[in-house]
Short mmCIF file of C-alpha atoms in Angstrom, two decimals:
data_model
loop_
_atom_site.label_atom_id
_atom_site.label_comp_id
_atom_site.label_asym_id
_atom_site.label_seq_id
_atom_site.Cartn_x
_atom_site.Cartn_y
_atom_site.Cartn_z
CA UNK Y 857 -18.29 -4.43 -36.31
CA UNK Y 858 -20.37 -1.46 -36.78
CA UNK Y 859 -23.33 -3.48 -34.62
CA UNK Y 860 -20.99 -4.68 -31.92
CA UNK Y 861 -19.89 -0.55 -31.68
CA UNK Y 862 -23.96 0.00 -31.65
CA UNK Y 863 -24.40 -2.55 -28.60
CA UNK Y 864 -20.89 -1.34 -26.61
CA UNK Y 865 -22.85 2.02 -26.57
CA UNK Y 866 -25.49 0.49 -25.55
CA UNK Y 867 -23.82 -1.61 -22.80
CA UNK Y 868 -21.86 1.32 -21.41
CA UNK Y 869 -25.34 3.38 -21.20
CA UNK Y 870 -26.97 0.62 -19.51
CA UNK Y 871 -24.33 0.20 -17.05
CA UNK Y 872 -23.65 4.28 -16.75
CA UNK Y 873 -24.64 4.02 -12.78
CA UNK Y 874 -21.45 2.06 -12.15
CA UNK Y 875 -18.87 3.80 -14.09
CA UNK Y 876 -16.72 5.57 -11.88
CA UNK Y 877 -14.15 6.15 -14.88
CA UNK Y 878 -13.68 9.89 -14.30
CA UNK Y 879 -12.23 9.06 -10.21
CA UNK Y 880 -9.32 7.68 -11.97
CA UNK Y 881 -6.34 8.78 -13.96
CA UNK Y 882 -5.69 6.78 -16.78
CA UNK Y 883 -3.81 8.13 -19.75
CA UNK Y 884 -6.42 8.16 -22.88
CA UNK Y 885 -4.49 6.39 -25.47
CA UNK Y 886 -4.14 3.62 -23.05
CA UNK Y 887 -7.01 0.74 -22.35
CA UNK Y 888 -5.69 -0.64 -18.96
CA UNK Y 889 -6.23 -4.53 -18.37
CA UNK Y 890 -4.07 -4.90 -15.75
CA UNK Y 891 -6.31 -3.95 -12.72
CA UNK Y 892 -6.22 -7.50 -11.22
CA UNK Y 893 -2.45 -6.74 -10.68
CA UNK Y 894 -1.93 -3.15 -9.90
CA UNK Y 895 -5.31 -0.63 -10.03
CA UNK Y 896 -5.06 2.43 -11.29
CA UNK Y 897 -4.28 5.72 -9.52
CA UNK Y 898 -7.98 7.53 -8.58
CA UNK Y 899 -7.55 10.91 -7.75
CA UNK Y 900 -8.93 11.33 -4.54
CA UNK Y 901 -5.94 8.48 -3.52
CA UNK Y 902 -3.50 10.75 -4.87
CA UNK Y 903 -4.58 14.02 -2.98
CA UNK Y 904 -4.77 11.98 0.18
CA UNK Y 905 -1.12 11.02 -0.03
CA UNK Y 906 -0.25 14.30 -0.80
CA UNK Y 907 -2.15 15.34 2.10
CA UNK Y 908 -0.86 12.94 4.52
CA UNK Y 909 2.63 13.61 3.72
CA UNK Y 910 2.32 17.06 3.49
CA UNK Y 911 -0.51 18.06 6.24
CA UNK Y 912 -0.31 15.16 8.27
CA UNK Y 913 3.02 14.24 8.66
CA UNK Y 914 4.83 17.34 7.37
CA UNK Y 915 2.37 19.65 9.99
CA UNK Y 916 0.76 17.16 12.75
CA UNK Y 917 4.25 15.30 13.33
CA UNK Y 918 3.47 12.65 15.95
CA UNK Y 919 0.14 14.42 17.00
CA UNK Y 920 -1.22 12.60 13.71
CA UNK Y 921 -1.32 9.20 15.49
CA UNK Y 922 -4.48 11.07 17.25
CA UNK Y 923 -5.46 13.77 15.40
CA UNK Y 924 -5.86 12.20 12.15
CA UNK Y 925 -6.43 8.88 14.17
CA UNK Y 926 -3.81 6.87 12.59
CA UNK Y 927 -3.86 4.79 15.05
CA UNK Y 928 -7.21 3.34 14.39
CA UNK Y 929 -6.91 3.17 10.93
CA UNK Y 930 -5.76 -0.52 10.20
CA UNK Y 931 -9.79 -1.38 11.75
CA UNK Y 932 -11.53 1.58 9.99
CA UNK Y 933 -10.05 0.39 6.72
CA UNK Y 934 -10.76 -3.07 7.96
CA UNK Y 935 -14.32 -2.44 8.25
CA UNK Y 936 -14.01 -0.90 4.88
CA UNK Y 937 -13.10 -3.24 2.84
CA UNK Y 938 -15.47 -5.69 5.27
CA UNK Y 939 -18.45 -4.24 3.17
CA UNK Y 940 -17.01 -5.39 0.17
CA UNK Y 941 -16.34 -9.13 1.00
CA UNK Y 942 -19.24 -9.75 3.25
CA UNK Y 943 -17.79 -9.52 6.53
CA UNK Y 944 -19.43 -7.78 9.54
CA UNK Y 945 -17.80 -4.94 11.43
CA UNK Y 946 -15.09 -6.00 14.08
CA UNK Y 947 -13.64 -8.95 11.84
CA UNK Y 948 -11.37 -7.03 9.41
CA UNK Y 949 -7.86 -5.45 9.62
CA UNK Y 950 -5.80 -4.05 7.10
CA UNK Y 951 -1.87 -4.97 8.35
CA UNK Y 952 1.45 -6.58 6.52
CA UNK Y 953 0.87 -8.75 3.46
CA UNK Y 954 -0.70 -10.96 1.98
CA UNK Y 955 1.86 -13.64 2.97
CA UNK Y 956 2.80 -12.54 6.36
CA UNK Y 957 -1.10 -12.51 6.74
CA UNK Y 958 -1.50 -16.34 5.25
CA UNK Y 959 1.47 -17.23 7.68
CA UNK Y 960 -0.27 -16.35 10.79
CA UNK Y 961 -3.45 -17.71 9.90
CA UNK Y 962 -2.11 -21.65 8.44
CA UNK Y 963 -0.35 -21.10 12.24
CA UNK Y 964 -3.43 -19.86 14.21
CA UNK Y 965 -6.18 -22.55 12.06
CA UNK Y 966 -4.24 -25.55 13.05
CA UNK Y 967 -3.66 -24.78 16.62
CA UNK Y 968 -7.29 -24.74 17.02
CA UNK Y 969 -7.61 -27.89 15.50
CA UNK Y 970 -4.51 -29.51 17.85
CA UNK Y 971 -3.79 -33.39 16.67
CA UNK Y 972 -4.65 -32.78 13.30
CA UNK Y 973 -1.88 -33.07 10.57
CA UNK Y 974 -3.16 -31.84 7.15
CA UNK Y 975 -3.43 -28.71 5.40
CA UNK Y 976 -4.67 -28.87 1.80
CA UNK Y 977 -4.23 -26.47 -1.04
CA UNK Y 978 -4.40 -25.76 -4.48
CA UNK Y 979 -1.11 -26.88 -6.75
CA UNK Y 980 -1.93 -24.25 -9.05
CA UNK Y 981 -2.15 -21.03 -6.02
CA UNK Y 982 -0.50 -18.15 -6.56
CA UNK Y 983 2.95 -19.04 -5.33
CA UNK Y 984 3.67 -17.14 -2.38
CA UNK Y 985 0.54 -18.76 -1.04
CA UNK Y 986 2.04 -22.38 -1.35
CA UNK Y 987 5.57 -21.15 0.07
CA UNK Y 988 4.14 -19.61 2.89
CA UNK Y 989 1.85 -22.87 4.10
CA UNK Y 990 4.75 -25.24 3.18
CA UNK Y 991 6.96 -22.92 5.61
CA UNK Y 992 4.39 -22.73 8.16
CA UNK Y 993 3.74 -26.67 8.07
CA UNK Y 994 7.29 -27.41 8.27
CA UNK Y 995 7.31 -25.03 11.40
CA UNK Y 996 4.40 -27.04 13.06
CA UNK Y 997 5.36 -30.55 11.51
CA UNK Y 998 2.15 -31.13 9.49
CA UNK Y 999 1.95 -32.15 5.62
CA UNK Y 1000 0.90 -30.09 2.85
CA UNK Y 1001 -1.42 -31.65 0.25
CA UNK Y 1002 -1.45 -30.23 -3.02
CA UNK Y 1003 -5.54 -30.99 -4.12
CA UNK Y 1004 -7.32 -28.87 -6.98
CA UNK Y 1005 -10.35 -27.54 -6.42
CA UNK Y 1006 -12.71 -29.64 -8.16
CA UNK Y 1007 -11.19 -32.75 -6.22
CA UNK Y 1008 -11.15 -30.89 -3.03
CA UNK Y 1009 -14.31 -31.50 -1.44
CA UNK Y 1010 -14.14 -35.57 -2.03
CA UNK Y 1011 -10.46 -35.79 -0.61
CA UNK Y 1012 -11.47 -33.27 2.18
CA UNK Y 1013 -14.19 -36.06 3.02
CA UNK Y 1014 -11.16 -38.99 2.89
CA UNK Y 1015 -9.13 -36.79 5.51
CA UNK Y 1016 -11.85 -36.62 7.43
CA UNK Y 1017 -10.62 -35.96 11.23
CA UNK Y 1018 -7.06 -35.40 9.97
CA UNK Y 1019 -7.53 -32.15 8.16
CA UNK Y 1020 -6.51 -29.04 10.12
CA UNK Y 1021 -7.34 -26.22 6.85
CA UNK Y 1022 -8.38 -25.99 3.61
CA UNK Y 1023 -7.17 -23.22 2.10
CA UNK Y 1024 -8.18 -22.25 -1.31
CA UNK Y 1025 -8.32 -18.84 -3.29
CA UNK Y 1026 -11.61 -17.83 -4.40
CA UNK Y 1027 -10.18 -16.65 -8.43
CA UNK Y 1028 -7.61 -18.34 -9.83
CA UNK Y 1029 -4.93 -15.80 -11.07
CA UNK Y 1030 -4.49 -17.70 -14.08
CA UNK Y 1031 -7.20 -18.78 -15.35
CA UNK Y 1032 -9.57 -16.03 -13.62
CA UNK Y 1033 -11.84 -19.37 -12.92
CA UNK Y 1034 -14.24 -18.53 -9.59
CA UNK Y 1035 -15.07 -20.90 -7.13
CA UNK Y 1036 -18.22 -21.90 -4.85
CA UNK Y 1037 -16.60 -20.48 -1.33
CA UNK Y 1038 -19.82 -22.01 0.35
CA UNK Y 1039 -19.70 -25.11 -1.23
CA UNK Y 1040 -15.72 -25.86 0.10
CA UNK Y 1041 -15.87 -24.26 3.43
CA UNK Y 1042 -19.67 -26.50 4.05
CA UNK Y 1043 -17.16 -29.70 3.08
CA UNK Y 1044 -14.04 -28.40 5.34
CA UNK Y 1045 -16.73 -28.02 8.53
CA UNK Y 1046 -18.31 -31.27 7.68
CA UNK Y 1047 -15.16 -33.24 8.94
CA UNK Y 1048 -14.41 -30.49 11.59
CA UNK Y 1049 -11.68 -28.79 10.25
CA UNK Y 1050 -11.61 -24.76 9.52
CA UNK Y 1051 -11.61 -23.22 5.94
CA UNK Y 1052 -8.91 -20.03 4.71
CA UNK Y 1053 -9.77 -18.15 1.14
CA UNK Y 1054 -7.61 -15.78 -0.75
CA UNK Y 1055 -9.45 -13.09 -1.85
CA UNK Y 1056 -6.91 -11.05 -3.94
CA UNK Y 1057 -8.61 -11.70 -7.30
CA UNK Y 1058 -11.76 -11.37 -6.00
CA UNK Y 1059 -12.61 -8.42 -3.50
CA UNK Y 1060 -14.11 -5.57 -4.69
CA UNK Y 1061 -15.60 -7.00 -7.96
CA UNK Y 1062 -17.31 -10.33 -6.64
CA UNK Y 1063 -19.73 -10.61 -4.05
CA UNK Y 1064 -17.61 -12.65 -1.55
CA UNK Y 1065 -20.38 -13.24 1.37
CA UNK Y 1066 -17.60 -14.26 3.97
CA UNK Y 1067 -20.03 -14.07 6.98
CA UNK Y 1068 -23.21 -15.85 4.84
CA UNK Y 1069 -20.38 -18.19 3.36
CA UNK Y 1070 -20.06 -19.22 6.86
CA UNK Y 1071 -15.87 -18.65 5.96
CA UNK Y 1072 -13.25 -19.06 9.30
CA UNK Y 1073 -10.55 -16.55 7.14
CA UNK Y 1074 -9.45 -14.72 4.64
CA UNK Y 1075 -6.57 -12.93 3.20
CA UNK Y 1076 -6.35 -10.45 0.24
CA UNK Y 1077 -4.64 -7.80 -0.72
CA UNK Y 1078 -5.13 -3.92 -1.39
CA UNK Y 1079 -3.66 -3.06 -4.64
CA UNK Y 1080 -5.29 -4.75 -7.36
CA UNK Y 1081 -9.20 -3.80 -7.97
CA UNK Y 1082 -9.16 -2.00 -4.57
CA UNK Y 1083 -6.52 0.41 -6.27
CA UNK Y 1084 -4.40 1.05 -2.96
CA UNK Y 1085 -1.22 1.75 -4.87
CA UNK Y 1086 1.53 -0.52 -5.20
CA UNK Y 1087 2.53 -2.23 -2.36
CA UNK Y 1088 -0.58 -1.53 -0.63
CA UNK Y 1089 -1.36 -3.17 2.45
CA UNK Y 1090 -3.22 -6.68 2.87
CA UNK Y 1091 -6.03 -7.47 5.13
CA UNK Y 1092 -6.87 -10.13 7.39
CA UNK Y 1093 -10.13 -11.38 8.14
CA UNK Y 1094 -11.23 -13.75 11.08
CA UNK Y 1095 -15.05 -15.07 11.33
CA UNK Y 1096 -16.12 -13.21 14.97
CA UNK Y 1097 -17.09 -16.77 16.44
CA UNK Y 1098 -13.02 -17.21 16.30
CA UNK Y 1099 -11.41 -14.28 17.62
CA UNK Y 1100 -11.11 -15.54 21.30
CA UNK Y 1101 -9.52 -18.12 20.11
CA UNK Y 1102 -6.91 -17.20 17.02
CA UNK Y 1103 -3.35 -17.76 18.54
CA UNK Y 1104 -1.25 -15.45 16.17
CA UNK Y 1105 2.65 -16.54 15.58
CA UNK Y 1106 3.48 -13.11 15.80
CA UNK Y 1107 3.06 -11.15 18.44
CA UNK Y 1108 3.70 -7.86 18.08
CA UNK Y 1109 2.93 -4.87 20.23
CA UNK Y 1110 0.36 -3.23 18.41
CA UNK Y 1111 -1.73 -6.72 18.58
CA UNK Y 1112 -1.43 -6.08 22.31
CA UNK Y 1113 -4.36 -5.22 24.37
CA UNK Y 1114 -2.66 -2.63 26.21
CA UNK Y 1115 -0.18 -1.25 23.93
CA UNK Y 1116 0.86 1.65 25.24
CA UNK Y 1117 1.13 -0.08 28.91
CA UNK Y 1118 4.55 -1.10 27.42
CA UNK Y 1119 4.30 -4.25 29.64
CA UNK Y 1120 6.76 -7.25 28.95
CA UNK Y 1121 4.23 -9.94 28.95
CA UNK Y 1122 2.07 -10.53 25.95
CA UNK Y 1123 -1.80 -10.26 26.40
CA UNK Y 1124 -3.31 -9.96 23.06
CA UNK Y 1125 -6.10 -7.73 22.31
CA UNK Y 1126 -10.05 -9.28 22.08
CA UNK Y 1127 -10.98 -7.99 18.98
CA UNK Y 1128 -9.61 -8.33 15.58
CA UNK Y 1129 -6.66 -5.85 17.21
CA UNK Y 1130 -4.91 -9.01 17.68
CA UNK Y 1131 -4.32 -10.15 13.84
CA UNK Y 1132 -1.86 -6.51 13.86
CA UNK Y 1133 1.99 -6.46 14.81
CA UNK Y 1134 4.11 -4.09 14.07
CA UNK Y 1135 3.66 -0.01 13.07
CA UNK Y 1136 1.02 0.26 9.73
CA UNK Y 1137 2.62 2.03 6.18
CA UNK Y 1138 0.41 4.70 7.15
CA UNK Y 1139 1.09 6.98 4.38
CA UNK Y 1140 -0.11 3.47 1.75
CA UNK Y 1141 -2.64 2.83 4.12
CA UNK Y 1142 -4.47 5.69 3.90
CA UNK Y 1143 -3.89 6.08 0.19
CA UNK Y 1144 -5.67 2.93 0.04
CA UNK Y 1145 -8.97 4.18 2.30
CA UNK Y 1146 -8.76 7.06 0.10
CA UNK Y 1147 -9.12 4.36 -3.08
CA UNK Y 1148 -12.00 2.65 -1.61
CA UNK Y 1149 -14.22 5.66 -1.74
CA UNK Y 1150 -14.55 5.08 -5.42
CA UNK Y 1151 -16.90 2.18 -4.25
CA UNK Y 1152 -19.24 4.32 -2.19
CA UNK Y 1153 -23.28 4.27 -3.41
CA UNK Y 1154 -22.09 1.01 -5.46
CA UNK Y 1155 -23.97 -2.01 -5.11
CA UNK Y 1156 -21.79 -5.23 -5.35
CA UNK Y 1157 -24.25 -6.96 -7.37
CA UNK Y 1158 -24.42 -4.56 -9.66
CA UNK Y 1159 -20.45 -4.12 -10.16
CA UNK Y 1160 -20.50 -7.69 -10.71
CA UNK Y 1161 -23.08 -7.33 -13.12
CA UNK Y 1162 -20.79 -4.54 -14.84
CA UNK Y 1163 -17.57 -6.71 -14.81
CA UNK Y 1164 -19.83 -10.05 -16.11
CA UNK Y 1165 -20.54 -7.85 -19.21
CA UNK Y 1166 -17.23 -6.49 -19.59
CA UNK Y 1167 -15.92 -9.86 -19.95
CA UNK Y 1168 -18.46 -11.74 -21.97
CA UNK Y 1169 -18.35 -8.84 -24.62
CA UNK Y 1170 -14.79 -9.17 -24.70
CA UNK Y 1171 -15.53 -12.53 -25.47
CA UNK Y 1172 -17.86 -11.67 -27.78
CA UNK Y 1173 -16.27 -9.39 -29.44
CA UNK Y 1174 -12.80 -11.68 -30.04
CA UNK Y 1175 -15.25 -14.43 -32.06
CA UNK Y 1176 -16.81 -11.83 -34.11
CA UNK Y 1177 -13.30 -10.90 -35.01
CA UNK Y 1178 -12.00 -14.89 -35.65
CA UNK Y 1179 -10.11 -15.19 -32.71
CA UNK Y 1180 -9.85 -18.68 -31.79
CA UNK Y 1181 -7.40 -19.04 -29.04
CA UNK Y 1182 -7.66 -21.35 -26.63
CA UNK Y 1183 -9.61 -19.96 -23.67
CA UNK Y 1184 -8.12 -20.69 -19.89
CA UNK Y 1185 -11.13 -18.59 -18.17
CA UNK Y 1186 -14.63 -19.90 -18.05
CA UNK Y 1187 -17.02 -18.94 -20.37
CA UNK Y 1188 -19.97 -19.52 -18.15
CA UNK Y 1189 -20.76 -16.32 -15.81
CA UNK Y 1190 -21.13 -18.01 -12.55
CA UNK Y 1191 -17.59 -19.77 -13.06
CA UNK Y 1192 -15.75 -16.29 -14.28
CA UNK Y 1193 -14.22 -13.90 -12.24
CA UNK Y 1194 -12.99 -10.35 -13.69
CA UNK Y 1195 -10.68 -11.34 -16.32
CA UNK Y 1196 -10.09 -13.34 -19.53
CA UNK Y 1197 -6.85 -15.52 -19.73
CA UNK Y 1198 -5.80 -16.40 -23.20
CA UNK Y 1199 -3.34 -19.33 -24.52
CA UNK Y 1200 -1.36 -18.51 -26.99
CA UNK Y 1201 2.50 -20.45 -27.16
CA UNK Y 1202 4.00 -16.97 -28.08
CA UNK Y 1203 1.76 -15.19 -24.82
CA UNK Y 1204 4.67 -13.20 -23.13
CA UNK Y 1205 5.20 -11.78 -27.23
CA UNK Y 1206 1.83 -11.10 -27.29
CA UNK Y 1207 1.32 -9.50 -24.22
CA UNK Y 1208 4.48 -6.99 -25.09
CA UNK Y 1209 2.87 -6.19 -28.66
CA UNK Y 1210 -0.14 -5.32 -27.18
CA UNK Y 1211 1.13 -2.96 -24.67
CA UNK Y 1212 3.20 -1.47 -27.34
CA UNK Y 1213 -0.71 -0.99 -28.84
CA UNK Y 1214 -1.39 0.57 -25.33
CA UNK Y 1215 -3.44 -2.50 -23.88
CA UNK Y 1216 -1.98 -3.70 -21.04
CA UNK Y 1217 -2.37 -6.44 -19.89
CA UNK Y 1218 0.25 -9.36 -18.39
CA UNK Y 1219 1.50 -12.47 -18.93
CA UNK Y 1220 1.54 -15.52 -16.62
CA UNK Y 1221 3.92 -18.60 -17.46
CA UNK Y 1222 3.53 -20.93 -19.14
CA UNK Y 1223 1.14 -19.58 -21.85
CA UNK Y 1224 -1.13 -17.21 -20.50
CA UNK Y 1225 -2.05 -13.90 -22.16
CA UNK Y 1226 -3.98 -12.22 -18.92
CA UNK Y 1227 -6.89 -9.42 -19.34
CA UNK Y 1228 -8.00 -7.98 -16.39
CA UNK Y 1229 -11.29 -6.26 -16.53
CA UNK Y 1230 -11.59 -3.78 -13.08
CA UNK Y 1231 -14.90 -2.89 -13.88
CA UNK Y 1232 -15.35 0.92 -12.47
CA UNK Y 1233 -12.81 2.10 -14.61
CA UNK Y 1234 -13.38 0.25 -18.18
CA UNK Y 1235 -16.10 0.56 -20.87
CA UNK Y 1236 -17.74 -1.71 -23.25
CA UNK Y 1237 -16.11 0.30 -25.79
CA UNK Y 1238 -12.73 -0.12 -24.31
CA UNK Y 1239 -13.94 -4.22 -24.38
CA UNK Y 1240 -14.07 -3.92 -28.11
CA UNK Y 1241 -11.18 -1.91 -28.97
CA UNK Y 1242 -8.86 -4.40 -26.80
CA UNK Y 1243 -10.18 -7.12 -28.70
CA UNK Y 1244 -9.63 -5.16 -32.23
CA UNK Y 1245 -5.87 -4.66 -31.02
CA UNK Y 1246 -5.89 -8.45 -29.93
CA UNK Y 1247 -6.98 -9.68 -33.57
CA UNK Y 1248 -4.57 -7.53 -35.15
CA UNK Y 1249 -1.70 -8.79 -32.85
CA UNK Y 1250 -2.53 -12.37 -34.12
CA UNK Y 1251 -3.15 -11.41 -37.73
CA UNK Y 1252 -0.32 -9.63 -38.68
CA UNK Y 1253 1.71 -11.47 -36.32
CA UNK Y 1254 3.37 -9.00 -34.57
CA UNK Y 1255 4.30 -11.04 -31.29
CA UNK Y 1256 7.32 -12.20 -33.97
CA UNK Y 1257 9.48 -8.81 -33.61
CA UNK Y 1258 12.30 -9.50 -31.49
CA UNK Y 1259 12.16 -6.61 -29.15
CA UNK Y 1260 8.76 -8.21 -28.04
CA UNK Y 1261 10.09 -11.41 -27.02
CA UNK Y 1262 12.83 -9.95 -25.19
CA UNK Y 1263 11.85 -10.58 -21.17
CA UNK Y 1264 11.97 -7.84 -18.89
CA UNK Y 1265 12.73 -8.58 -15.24
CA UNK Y 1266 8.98 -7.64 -14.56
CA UNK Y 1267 6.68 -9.79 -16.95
#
């Protein structure tokens, strides 16, 4: 181990230019793994709320909508977290969720594609996804097809003029397994039909190239590597060669292109105004611009570079240590997003004893022991000592006490 302690120095020196670990508060017995569901607190995100409940709110009152410009701050933040995922100004708004987000755009994708019945999906998306386009198909009386990825582009082909959307996300929360965005939406516009991604595994620590992708949307949320807080808003995006065109379900003033003309007649805005609807959770929003500062003078690229070696010396380090669970992520760096997913039959156990350790981490059904690697925050060293406290888990068996198989509401 002494060599693999050698090399994490080594690793964390050679990566030193993307380590943003001191913008963060993390306790310092813990090693936190969990930054694919909630992202830590950076401190700068934590002054800001302060701030904007305390200056903002507490002293500007209702002056704040223009004086701090909280009114424009769903597009700022838009344009953001654009940089991050590829997209070009004007095409990204931060509004709702993730789901209410999905919603509008299964709606909006298939009436532009009017006499088509399909939507496909993946069986194994993160659930809300799947609930969400089943409830928007039912609404619009087209069928769902459940399709994996790797079989998606040749039944895409067998649709053909029948397929309205393919929507896909980019990681799979599970198994942390990346997919070729390009590849997908190329097959979707082949037949003529439109292509959606879920980017909530994947924005801010993969270089999503929506615009060069030649993507129609895109959904993802703000909490997990972009560290908004919990409950953070989502964000919307819609290619620019679409906006004139996406129909949103709901129509709420603020998507209005004269808001404050109070009129009764909806005339939705021309720019990516539309996608909003009701009043922003200002005070999360802004924690969450406040969060993505941790990114500035980063190159994507080279955080990817960062989290690729965070995850295959994690790797490394579990066979050095005779760790032979199955593996659920891909070994293979162009297939792996920023996490390692572990089978084990005892996994929700495992996860528990580990946290008990101070690694945190979660647990996915039916087996999955999930890592999450947010790369500005975590070391090479804190690689190794995760998969130490991993190999002692499984050798001394610990996921057998009781009060670690006990499920919390939460898991």
């Amino acid at each position: 181990m002494s060599d693999l302690t050698e090399r994490a120095r080594e690793l964390d020196a050679t990566h030193a230019h993307t380590d943003r670990r001191s913008q963060f508060r993390i306790p310092e017995d813990v090693i936190y793994l969990d930054g694919n569901s909630l992202g830590a607190l950076s401190t700068v995100a934590a002054e800001t709320a302060a701030d904007v409940v305390s200056r903002q709110w507490g002293e500007q009152l209702i002056r704040a909508w223009n004086e701090s410009d909280w009114w424009g701050a769903p597009e700022r933040v838009g344009d953001r977290i654009g940089t991050l995922v590829g997209a070009a100004p004007g095409q990204v708004v931060v509004t709702d969720s993730t789901s209410v987000n999905l919603f509008k755009v299964v709606v909006a994708a298939s009436r532009m594609r009017p006499g088509r019945s399909t939507v496909l999906t993946d069986p194994d998306s993160f659930p809300t996804d799947l609930y969400i386009t089943r409830s928007a198909a039912d609404l619009l009386g087209l069928t769902v097809e459940l399709v994996p990825v790797a079989e998606a582009a040749d039944r895409i082909a067998e649709l053909g003029s029948s397929l309205a959307l393919a929507s896909y996300s980019h990681v799979d929360y599970r198994t942390g397994e990346l997919w070729d965005l390009e590849e997908l939406t190329r097959a979707a516009h082949e037949v003529g039909a439109l292509a959606c991604w879920d980017l909530c595994h994947s924005a801010g620590v993969v270089p999503v190239g929506l615009d060069d992708g030649g993507a129609d949307f895109a959904v993802g949320c703000g909490y997990k590597y972009l560290s908004g807080g919990p409950g953070a808003p989502s964000f919307v995006y819609v290619a620019q060669r679409h906006l004139a065109d996406f129909d949103s379900p709901l129509t709420g003033w603020q998507g209005h292109a004269s808001p404050f003309a109070m009129s009764r007649d909806y005339e939705p805005a021309a720019s990516i105004t539309r996608a909003r609807v009701g009043t922003a959770p200002l005070i999360s929003l802004l924690t969450l611009e406040a969060a993505l500062t941790a990114f500035d003078g980063l190159d994507l690229q080279e955080v990817r570079r960062r989290s690729l070696s965070l995850t295959g010396f994690f790797l490394e380090g579990l066979g050095a240590l005779g760790v032979d669970l199955p593996l659920a992520t891909p070994r293979e760096d162009e297939r792996r997003g920023s996490q390692v997913s572990l089978r084990h039959p005892e996994a929700y156990a495992v996860v528990q004893a580990l946290i008990a350790r101070g690694v945190i981490g979660d647990f996915r059904e039916p087996d999955i022991v999930r890592l999450g690697f947010a790369p500005l925050y975590l070391s090479h060293a804190d690689a190794l000592a995760a998969a130490e406290h991993v190999a002692a888990v499984l050798r001394d068996k610990e996921y057998e006490r009781p009060e670690f198989r006990t499920r919390a509401a939460v898991t």
